[in-house]
Amino acid sequence: MATKNKELEIFTFDQIKDEFIGEIGTERRVQYEQELQLEVMGEMIRKVRLERNLTQEELGRLIGVQRAQISKLENNTTNVTMETILKVFGALKAKVNFNVEIMNSKIQIA
């Protein structure tokens, strides 16, 4: 019995996202990227909070919200305002930087 040697085709992650989610700039791809960024931010909040040895309740008290709101932020289950994000990272003594990309131009706000 003879076997054929098939080459394994390799795809980049961007190629897979283009194929299954949509190309960069499409509404579905933009929504995916935004949700991913919020998920990453939630993980960052959780990681820094734990490094600072704070409970969700303690962090909530520092910024004037309930523990449930911190849980929602960490698990990306709520819409969040920039004010809340800045309060959270301020309470965690973490520096926040934003990058805004507009029409192929990159603007940094530090």
C-alpha angles and dihedrals in degrees: 000000000000122000124207118228104231118194114232110237113223124209130191120236089247091055090051092049090048091052101043105026104025139266123293110284097028116122093243093050093048091051091048092050092048093050090048091052091050090050091051090048091052090052090049091052091050093046095049092043090054092045087054089050092238127145120222088252093053092049090048091053091051092058100030102253135112123264089249091063091055089049090051091050092050092047096042093236099131142052108254132201125227087240091060093046091051091047092051095049090042090054089048090051091237126145116237124209126182129201118199120192117199123178096334092313120113120217120186123206115190 
